[in-house]
């Protein structure tokens, strides 16, 4: 799951997420990458992996529609709409959607990885 074009990073994430492959997802992030849980609340490392694991535990696939990719040198801003929709393990409907604003960086190996995962992207509040 090596990503040489930042515009393909969201689709690669979708494939790993829908395969429930936490290790593959983790490889799409730099080791020190952060995840915004909600505006003003950021986690990294094991906290980031735990947050991802919680979404995987819902057992519901994700879809991402990439709106824009802006690249400058080795940094990219990715803006995309995501939807997690379906029946959870308990049979209850799960529906989470939003517009994420994520940042990726090209590493020395030429591959792109997330450095900021911001699913609440355009929500207000916090800093």
Short mmCIF file of C-alpha atoms in Angstrom, two decimals:
data_model
loop_
_atom_site.label_atom_id
_atom_site.label_comp_id
_atom_site.label_asym_id
_atom_site.label_seq_id
_atom_site.Cartn_x
_atom_site.Cartn_y
_atom_site.Cartn_z
CA UNK A 1 0.00 0.00 0.00
CA UNK A 2 2.74 2.44 -0.95
CA UNK A 3 1.33 5.83 -1.97
CA UNK A 4 3.35 7.80 -4.53
CA UNK A 5 0.58 10.31 -5.34
CA UNK A 6 -1.06 12.21 -2.45
CA UNK A 7 -4.42 12.24 -4.26
CA UNK A 8 -4.58 8.45 -3.89
CA UNK A 9 -3.94 8.46 -0.13
CA UNK A 10 -7.66 8.69 0.84
CA UNK A 11 -8.64 5.76 -1.41
CA UNK A 12 -5.78 3.69 -0.04
CA UNK A 13 -7.03 4.52 3.46
CA UNK A 14 -10.56 3.41 2.44
CA UNK A 15 -9.25 0.06 1.21
CA UNK A 16 -7.31 -0.59 4.43
CA UNK A 17 -10.19 0.62 6.63
CA UNK A 18 -12.80 -1.51 4.86
CA UNK A 19 -10.45 -4.51 5.14
CA UNK A 20 -10.28 -3.74 8.90
CA UNK A 21 -6.47 -3.77 8.62
CA UNK A 22 -5.20 -1.52 11.40
CA UNK A 23 -1.55 -2.30 10.56
CA UNK A 24 -2.06 -1.22 6.93
CA UNK A 25 -3.79 1.96 8.09
CA UNK A 26 -0.94 2.69 10.49
CA UNK A 27 1.58 2.43 7.64
CA UNK A 28 -0.25 5.30 5.90
CA UNK A 29 0.78 7.62 8.77
CA UNK A 30 4.13 8.99 9.83
CA UNK A 31 5.08 7.69 13.30
CA UNK A 32 4.47 11.07 14.96
CA UNK A 33 1.28 11.86 13.05
CA UNK A 34 -1.63 13.38 14.95
CA UNK A 35 -5.38 12.85 14.77
CA UNK A 36 -7.95 15.44 15.68
CA UNK A 37 -10.73 13.76 17.67
CA UNK A 38 -12.75 16.96 17.83
CA UNK A 39 -11.72 20.58 17.51
CA UNK A 40 -9.06 21.25 20.15
CA UNK A 41 -8.50 17.58 21.08
CA UNK A 42 -5.51 15.92 19.37
CA UNK A 43 -3.92 12.49 19.91
CA UNK A 44 -0.88 10.75 18.46
CA UNK A 45 0.87 7.39 18.74
CA UNK A 46 -1.21 4.82 20.62
CA UNK A 47 -4.01 7.38 21.08
CA UNK A 48 -4.26 7.81 17.32
CA UNK A 49 -4.24 4.05 16.77
CA UNK A 50 -6.91 3.57 19.47
CA UNK A 51 -9.14 6.19 17.85
CA UNK A 52 -8.83 4.39 14.50
CA UNK A 53 -9.45 1.04 16.16
CA UNK A 54 -12.67 2.40 17.70
CA UNK A 55 -13.97 3.31 14.25
CA UNK A 56 -12.98 -0.11 12.88
CA UNK A 57 -14.89 -1.75 15.75
CA UNK A 58 -18.10 -0.20 14.41
CA UNK A 59 -17.86 -2.77 11.60
CA UNK A 60 -19.21 -0.28 9.09
CA UNK A 61 -17.38 0.62 5.86
CA UNK A 62 -16.18 4.10 5.03
CA UNK A 63 -16.47 6.00 1.76
CA UNK A 64 -14.37 9.07 0.97
CA UNK A 65 -14.96 11.46 -1.89
CA UNK A 66 -11.87 13.61 -2.40
CA UNK A 67 -12.76 17.22 -3.20
CA UNK A 68 -9.34 18.83 -3.49
CA UNK A 69 -5.65 18.05 -3.28
CA UNK A 70 -3.29 20.99 -2.92
CA UNK A 71 0.42 20.21 -3.12
CA UNK A 72 3.37 22.41 -2.32
CA UNK A 73 6.77 20.78 -2.47
CA UNK A 74 6.60 17.80 -0.06
CA UNK A 75 3.36 18.82 1.70
CA UNK A 76 -0.24 18.22 0.61
CA UNK A 77 -3.60 19.38 1.91
CA UNK A 78 -6.38 16.88 1.24
CA UNK A 79 -10.03 17.88 1.58
CA UNK A 80 -12.61 15.14 1.32
CA UNK A 81 -16.10 14.16 2.33
CA UNK A 82 -16.46 10.92 4.25
CA UNK A 83 -19.41 8.76 5.22
CA UNK A 84 -19.54 5.78 7.57
CA UNK A 85 -23.04 4.38 7.22
CA UNK A 86 -24.57 1.00 7.96
CA UNK A 87 -25.57 -1.38 10.72
CA UNK A 88 -23.14 -1.77 13.60
CA UNK A 89 -22.36 -5.04 15.43
CA UNK A 90 -25.42 -4.56 17.63
CA UNK A 91 -27.68 -4.04 14.62
CA UNK A 92 -28.13 -0.33 15.36
CA UNK A 93 -27.63 2.12 12.52
CA UNK A 94 -24.32 3.97 12.48
CA UNK A 95 -24.09 7.21 10.53
CA UNK A 96 -21.06 9.48 10.75
CA UNK A 97 -20.19 11.98 8.07
CA UNK A 98 -18.12 15.07 7.61
CA UNK A 99 -15.58 16.94 5.56
CA UNK A 100 -12.04 16.09 6.58
CA UNK A 101 -9.04 18.35 6.11
CA UNK A 102 -5.89 16.24 6.24
CA UNK A 103 -2.22 17.02 5.71
CA UNK A 104 0.26 14.60 4.16
CA UNK A 105 4.00 14.75 3.63
CA UNK A 106 6.25 13.05 1.09
CA UNK A 107 8.97 11.14 2.91
CA UNK A 108 12.59 10.65 1.85
CA UNK A 109 11.47 7.38 0.22
CA UNK A 110 9.13 9.36 -2.09
CA UNK A 111 5.97 7.97 -0.44
CA UNK A 112 3.17 10.07 0.96
CA UNK A 113 1.87 9.60 4.51
CA UNK A 114 -0.59 11.46 6.68
CA UNK A 115 0.89 13.79 9.29
CA UNK A 116 -2.41 15.35 10.39
CA UNK A 117 -5.65 13.36 10.27
CA UNK A 118 -8.49 15.80 10.87
CA UNK A 119 -11.86 14.07 10.31
CA UNK A 120 -13.86 16.90 11.93
CA UNK A 121 -12.12 19.20 9.44
CA UNK A 122 -14.58 22.02 9.03
CA UNK A 123 -16.35 21.80 12.39
CA UNK A 124 -16.07 24.83 14.63
CA UNK A 125 -14.84 25.03 18.21
CA UNK A 126 -11.54 24.52 19.99
CA UNK A 127 -8.20 25.56 18.56
#
